[in-house]
XYZ file of C-alpha atoms in Angstrom:
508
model
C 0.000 0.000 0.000
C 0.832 3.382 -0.758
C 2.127 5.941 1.994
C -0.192 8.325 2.564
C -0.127 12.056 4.254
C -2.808 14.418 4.378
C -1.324 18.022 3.107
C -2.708 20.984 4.484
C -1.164 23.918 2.124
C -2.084 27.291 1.264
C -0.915 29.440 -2.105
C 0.300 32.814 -2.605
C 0.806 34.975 -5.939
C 4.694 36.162 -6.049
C 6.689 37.938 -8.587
C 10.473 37.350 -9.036
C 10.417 40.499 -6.974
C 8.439 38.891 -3.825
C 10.194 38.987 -0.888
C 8.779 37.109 2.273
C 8.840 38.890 4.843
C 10.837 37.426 8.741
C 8.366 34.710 9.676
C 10.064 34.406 12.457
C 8.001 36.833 14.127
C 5.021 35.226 13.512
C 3.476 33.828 17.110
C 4.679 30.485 18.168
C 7.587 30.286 15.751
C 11.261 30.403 17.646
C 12.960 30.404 13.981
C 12.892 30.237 10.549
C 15.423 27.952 9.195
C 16.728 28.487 5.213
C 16.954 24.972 3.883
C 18.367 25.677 0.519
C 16.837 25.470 -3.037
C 15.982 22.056 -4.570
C 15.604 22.030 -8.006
C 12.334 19.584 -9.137
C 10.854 17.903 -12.327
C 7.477 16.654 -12.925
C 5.934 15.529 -15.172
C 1.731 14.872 -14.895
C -0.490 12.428 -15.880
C -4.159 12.170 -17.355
C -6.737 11.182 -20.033
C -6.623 13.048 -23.427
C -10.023 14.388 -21.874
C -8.204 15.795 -18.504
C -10.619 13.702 -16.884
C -8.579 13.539 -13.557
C -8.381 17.113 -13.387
C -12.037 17.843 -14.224
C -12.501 16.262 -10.321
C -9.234 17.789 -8.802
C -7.004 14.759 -8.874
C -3.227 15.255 -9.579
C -1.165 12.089 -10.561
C 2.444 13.599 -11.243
C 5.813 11.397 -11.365
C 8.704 13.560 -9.770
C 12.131 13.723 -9.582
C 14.357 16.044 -7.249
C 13.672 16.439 -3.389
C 13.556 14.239 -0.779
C 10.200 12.397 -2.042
C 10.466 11.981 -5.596
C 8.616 8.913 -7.466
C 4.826 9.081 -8.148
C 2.141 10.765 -6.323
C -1.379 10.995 -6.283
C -3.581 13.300 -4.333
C -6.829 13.135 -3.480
C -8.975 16.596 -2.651
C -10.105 16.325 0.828
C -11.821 19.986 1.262
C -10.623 23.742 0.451
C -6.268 23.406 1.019
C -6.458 19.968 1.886
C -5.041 16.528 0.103
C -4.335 13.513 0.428
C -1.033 12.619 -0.559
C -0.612 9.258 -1.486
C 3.529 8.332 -2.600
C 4.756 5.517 -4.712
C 9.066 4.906 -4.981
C 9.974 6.393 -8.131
C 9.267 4.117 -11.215
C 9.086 4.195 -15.321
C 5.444 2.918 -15.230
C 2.554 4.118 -13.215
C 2.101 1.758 -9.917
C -0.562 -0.993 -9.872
C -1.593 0.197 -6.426
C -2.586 4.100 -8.235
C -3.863 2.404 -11.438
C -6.556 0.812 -8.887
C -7.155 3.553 -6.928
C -7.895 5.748 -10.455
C -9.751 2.548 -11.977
C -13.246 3.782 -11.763
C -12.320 7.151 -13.349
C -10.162 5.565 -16.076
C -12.091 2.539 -16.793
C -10.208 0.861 -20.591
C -8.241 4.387 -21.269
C -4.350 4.783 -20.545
C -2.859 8.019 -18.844
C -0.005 10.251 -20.452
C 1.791 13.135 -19.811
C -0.225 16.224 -20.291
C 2.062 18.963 -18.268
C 5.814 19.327 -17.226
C 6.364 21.603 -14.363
C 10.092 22.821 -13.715
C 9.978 24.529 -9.859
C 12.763 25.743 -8.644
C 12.328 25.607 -4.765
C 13.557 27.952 -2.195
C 12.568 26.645 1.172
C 12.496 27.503 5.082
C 11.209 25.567 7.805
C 8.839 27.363 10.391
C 9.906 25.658 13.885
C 9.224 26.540 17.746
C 11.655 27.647 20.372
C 12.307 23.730 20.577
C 13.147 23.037 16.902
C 9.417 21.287 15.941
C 8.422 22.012 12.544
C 5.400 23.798 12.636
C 5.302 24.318 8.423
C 7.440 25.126 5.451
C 7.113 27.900 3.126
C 8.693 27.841 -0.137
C 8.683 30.022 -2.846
C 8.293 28.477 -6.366
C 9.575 30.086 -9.682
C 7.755 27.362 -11.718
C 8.197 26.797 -15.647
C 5.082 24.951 -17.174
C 5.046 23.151 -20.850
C 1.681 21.724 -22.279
C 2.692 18.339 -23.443
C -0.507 17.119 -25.393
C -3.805 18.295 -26.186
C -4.730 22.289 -27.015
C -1.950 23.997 -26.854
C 0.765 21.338 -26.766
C 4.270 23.129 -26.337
C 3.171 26.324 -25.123
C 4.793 27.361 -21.849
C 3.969 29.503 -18.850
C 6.093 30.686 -16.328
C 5.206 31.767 -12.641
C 6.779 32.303 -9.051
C 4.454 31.554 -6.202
C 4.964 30.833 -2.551
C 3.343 27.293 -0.849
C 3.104 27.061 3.352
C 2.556 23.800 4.251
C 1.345 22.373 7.481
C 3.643 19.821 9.359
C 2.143 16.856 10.158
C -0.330 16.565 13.638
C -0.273 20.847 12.962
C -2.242 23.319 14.371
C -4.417 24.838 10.953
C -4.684 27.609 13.044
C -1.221 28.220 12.803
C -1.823 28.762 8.880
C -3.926 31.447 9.845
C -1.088 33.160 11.847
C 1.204 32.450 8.622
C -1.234 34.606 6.131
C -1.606 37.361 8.405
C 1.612 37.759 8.094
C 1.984 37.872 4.744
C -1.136 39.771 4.031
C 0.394 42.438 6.200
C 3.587 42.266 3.402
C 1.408 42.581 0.514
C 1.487 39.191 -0.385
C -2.484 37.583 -2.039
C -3.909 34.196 -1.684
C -3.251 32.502 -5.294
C -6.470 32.741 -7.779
C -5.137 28.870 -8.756
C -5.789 25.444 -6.297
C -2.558 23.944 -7.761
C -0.231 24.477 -9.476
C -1.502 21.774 -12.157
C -4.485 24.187 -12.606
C -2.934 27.057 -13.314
C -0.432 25.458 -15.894
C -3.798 24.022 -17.762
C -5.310 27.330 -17.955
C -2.277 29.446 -18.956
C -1.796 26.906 -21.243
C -4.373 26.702 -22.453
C -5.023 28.661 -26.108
C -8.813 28.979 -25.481
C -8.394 30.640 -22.298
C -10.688 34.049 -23.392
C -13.427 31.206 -23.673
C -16.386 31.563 -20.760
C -17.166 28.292 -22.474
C -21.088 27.260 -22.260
C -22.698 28.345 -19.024
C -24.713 25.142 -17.514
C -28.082 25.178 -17.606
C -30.708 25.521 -14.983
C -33.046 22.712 -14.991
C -36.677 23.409 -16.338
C -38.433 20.237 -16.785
C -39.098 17.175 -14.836
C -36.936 15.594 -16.412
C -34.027 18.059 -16.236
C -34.718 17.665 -12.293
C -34.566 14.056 -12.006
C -31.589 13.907 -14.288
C -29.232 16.204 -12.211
C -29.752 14.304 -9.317
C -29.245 10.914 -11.193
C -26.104 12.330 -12.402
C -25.126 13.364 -9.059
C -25.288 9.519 -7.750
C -23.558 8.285 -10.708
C -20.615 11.028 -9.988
C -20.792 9.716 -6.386
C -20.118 6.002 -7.002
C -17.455 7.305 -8.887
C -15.920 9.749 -6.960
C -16.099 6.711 -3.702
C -14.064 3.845 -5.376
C -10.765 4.923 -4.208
C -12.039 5.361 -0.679
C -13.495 2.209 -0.130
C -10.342 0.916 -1.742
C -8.903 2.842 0.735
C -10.936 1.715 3.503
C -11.538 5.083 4.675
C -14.133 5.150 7.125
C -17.668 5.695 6.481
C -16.343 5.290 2.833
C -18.602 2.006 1.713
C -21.670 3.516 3.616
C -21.928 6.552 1.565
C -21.096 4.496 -1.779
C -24.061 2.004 -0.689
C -26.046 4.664 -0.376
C -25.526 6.269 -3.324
C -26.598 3.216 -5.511
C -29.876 3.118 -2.938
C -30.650 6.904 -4.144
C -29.618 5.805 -7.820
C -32.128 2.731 -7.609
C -34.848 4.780 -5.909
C -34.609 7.518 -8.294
C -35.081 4.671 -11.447
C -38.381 3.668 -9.091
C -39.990 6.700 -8.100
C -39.759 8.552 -11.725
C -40.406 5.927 -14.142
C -42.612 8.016 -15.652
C -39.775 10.308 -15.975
C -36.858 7.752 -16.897
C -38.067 4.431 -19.151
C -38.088 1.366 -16.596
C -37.132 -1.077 -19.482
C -33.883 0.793 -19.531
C -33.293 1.515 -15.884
C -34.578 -1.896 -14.177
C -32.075 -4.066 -15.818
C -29.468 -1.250 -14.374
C -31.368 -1.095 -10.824
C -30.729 -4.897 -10.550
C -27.105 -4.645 -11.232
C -26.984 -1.690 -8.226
C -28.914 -4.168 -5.894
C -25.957 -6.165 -6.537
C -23.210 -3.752 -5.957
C -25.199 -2.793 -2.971
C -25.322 -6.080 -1.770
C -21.307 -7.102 -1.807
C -21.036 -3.321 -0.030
C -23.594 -4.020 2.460
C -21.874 -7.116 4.073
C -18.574 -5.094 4.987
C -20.464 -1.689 5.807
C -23.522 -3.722 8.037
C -20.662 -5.920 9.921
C -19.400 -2.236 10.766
C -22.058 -0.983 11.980
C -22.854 -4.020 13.893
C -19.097 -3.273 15.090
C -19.753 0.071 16.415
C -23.223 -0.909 18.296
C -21.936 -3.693 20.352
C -18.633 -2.053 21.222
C -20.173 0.939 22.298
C -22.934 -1.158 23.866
C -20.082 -3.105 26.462
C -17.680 0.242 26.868
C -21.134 1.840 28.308
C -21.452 -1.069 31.034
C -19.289 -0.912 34.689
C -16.460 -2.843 35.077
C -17.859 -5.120 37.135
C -20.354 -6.296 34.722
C -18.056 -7.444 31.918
C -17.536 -10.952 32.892
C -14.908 -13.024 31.032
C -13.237 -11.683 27.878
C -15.998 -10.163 26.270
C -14.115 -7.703 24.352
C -11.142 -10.005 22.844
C -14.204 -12.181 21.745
C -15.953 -9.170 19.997
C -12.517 -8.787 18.417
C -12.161 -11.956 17.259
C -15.585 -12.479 16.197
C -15.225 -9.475 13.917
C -11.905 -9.923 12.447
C -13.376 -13.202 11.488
C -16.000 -11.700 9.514
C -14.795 -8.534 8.551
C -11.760 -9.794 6.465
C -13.103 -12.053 3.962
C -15.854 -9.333 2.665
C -13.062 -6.789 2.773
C -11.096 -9.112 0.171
C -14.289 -9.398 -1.690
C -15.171 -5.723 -1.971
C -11.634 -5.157 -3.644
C -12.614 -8.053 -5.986
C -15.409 -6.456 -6.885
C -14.544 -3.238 -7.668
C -11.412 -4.983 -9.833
C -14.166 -7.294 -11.770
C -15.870 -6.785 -15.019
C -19.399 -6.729 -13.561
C -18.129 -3.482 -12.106
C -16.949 -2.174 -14.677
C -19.511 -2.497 -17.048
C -22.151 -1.186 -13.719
C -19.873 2.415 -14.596
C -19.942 2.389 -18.115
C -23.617 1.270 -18.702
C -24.181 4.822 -15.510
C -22.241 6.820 -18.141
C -24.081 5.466 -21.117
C -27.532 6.322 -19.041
C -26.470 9.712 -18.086
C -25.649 10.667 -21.719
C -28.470 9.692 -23.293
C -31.217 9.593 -20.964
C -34.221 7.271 -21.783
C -36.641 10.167 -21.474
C -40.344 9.324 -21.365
C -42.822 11.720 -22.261
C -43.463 12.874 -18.951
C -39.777 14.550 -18.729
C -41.229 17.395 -20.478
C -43.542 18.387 -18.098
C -43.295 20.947 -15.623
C -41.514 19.705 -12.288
C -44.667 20.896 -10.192
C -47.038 18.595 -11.916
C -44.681 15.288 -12.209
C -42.737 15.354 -9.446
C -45.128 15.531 -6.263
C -47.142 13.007 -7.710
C -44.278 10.379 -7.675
C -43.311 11.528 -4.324
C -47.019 10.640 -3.209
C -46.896 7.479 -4.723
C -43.673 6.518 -2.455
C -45.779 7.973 0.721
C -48.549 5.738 -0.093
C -46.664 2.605 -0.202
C -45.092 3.815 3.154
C -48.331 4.630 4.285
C -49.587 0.999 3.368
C -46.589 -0.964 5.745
C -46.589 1.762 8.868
C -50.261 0.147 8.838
C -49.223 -3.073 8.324
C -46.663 -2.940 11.060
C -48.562 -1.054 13.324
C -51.557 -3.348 13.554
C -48.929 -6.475 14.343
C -48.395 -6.891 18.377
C -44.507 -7.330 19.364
C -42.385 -10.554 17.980
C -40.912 -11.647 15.140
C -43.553 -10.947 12.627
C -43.426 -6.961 13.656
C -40.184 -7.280 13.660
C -40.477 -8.407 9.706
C -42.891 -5.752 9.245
C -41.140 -2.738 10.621
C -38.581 -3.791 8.360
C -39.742 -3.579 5.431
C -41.486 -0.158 6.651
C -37.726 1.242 6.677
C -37.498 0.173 3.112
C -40.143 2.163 2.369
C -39.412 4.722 4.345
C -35.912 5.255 2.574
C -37.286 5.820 -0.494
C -39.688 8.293 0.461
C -37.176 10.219 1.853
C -34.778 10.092 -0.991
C -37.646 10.678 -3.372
C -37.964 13.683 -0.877
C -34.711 14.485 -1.532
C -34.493 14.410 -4.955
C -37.241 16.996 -5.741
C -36.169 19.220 -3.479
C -34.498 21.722 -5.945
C -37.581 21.705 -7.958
C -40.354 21.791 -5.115
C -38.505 23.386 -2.550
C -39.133 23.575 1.465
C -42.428 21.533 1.059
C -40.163 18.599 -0.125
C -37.750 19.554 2.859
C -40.061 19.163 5.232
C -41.585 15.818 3.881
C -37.798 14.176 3.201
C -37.270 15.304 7.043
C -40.259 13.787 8.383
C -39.226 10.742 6.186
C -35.989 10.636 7.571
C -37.310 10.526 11.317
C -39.381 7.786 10.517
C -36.825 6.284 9.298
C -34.371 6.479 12.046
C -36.812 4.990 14.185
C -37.150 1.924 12.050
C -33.975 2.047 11.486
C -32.555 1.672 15.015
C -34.999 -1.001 15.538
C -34.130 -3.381 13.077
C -30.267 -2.872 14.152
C -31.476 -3.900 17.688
C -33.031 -7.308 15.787
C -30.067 -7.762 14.122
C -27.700 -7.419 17.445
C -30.029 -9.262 19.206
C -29.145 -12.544 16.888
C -25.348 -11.884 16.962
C -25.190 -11.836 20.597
C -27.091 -14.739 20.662
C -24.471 -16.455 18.342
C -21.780 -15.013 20.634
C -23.507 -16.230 24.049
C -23.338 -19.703 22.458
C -19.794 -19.424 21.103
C -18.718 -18.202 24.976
C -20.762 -21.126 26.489
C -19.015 -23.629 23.879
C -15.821 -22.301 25.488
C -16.544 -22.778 29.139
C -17.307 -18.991 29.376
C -19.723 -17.265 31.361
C -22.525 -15.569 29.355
C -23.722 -13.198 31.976
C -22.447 -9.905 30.283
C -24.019 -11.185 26.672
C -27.433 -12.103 28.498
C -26.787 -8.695 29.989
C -26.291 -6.586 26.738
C -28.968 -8.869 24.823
C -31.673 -7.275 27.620
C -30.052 -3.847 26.898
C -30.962 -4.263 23.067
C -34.483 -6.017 24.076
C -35.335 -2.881 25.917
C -34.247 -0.388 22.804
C -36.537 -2.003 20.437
C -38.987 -1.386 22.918
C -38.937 1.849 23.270
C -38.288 2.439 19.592
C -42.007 0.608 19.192
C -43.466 3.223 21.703
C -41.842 6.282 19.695
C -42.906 5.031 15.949
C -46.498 6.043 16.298
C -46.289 9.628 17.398
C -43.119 9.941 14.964
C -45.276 8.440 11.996
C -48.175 11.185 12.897
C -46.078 13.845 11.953
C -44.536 12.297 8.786
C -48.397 11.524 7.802
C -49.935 14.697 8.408
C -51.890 15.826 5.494
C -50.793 19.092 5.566
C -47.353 18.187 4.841
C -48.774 16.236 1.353
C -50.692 18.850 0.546
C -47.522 21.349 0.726
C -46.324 19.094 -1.966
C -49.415 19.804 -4.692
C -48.759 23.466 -4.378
């Protein structure tokens, strides 16, 4: 696996004449250290279509300094990467040719830009010799290697202060005052990859097309199709990555996608989407046995760390340990299978296919307030239909079932909720956040069935071994007494998800 840092960094403009100014009177710093000037050449990476760059990702092999070879960041938020390092190599690595797999599908990468930076760099540390950051100031030469404007050049100085690692952002704060105070701007650019594609670029004058705003139902329903499909997309190197909450939001993104095929299929032709809808059930599926062992993970560890001492009998937690470990590593294997298969593959390219030509039924012309709250309602009513199946059941296994299949429901309410939002506004808010309570409730419940049955396997597995089972009797009462009380809540919750007034919001 590749090392990885997250890089906090902020840009300024410079000119050759730029001078910073003693940084060594900024708070907390005891000196500023000159490390000398390192001379760097890289050279970076993409599709013919700059398809890494159109979402922010830089893949760049470097020589010069102390971490040359291949890297590959990932944007994190505003001034913050992920910095993922590969030794130096004539090929790209197998590990970033997996992590960029879902962007690059059957096309190759080549070099689109070569920077030339000529690095002048001091080290920020305190009165103890800590790094707090390093500022450098860049005099960078950019060449266009392929595409629009292939061997034009740009030149630039600019100055980069980057975080140390475990720093204070704060302290970046202190840094730009600073420099503000010395005349010195935040850069217009987010890398310096972006700036040598636009100065590079010999359509630069062009605005381009300016997007437009959605009119029709369909236009609606489309953006927010698009935005799942860019979601998927935009997950596969995290759950490669096994970053955490990574699979969840990947899972649910094929749930909105699938929902979305459901709830406007008078919008978006169902013998087009259904075949795709049954190839996300399956993605969500091999997600959904790594992501639902975590959460399982979470409740039951949290569930013991909340008892006293003196009720944890026996070795409770190095069996929840094992027991997970046990589980856990087999689906992770599988996941990474899956997203390296062909099914998968084909899942992304049959979402692109979709998004670019839409299989637009007749009702995609109509106005969003006439289509869209009517397929809302028609979610609401199913929910409607299992609350009142549920409801009427007493307590045991076959409310249990029922409340279950509620959530289902429930879900796609919401996201239908959701997904009309734009178009219908707070009326849609309101319903998606009623939704979403009921949801929650349902939600927690059938967790509490589903811990109930794996402390049940675990009591057995601690008897087997000649252990007592007092603390998994113990936390098996705990989860008994949640579903209760998430039985007692449902009804009032449901009242205020079901109040007319909130449909009728919808119609106007």
């Amino acid at each position: 696996m590749a090392d990885t840092k997250r890089e906090i960094e902020r840009k300024y403009e410079a000119t050759d004449a730029t001078r910073l100014p003693d940084l060594s009177r900024v708070a907390g710093v005891g000196r500023a250290v000159s490390r000398g000037v390192t001379e760097l050449d890289a050279v970076y990476y993409d599709t013919a279509d700059l398809r890494l760059a159109a979402d922010s990702l830089t893949l760049r092999r470097r020589t010069g300094g102390a971490d040359e070879g291949w890297h590959l960041k990932f944007p994190v938020a505003t001034g913050i990467r992920d910095e993922l390092h590969e030794p130096l190599a004539d090929t790209l690595p197998r590990s970033f040719a997996a992590l960029l797999r879902s962007r690059l599908r059957h096309d190759e990468v080549a070099p689109v830009v070569r920077l030339l930076s000529s690095r002048d760099v001091q080290h920020l540390t305190d009165p103890d010799g800590t790094l707090l950051a390093e500022v450098s100031v860049d005099t960078v030469c950019a060449e266009r290697l392929a595409g629009e404007g292939t061997g034009t050049t740009a030149t630039w100085t600019e100055i980069e202060v980057e975080l140390a690692d475990d720093g204070d952002p704060a302290f970046l704060d202190a840094v730009e005052k600073r420099l503000r105070k010395a005349g010195v701007r935040p850069s217009a650019s987010a890398s310096k990859l972006a700036r040598a594609l636009a100065e590079t670029n010999l359509n630069r004058d062009d605005t381009g097309t300016p997007k437009s705003t959605p009119y029709t139902a369909g236009d609606h329903v489309l953006t927010y199709v698009r935005e799942q499909i860019r979601t998927i997309v935009g997950l596969d190197p995290a759950v490669r990555r096994d970053l955490p909450d990574s699979v969840h939001k990947m899972r649910v993104a094929t749930r909105r996608l699938r929902s979305a095929f459901k709830t406007y299929r008078t919008v978006l032709d169902r013998e087009v989407t259904d075949p795709v809808g049954a190839e996300l059930k399956w993605l969500a599926g091999e997600l959904g046995v790594d992501r639902d062992q975590e959460v399982l993970d979470q409740r039951l560890g949290a569930r013991t760390e909340a008892l006293p001492s003196t009720l944890v009998l026996g070795p409770v937690r190095g069996r929840l340990r094992i027991w997970s470990a046990a589980r856990r590593t087999g689906s992770r294997r599988r996941i990474v299978a899956v997203l390296d298969g062909k099914r998968y593959l084909a899942l992304l390219d049959t979402l692109d296919a979709l998004a670019a030509d839409p299989p637009l039924r007749p009702a995609a012309s109509r106005a969003p307030a006439k289509a869209l709250p009517r397929a809302v309602l028609k979610d609401y009513e199913k929910l409607a239909r299992r609350m009142d199946h549920a409801l009427e059941h007493p307590p045991g296994p076959e409310r249990d079932a029922a409340m279950h299949e509620a959530r289902k429901a429930a879900k796609r309410a919401r996201y239908a909720g959701e997904a009309a939002r734009p178009a219908l506004g707070k009326p849609a808010k309101r319903f998606a956040k009623r939704v979403k309570a009921v949801q929650t409730v349902l939600g927690d419940h059938q967790d509490s069935v589903v811990a109930r049955d794996a402390l049940r396997t675990l009591a057995i597995e601690a008897h087997a071994a000649g252990e007592t089972t007092f603390t998994w009797g113990l936390l098996y009462g705990h989860e008994e007494a949640t579903a209760a009380a998430r039985e007692r809540e449902l009804p009032e919750v449901w009242a205020r998800a079901s109040d007319p007034v909130l449909r009728a919001d919808l119609k106007h």
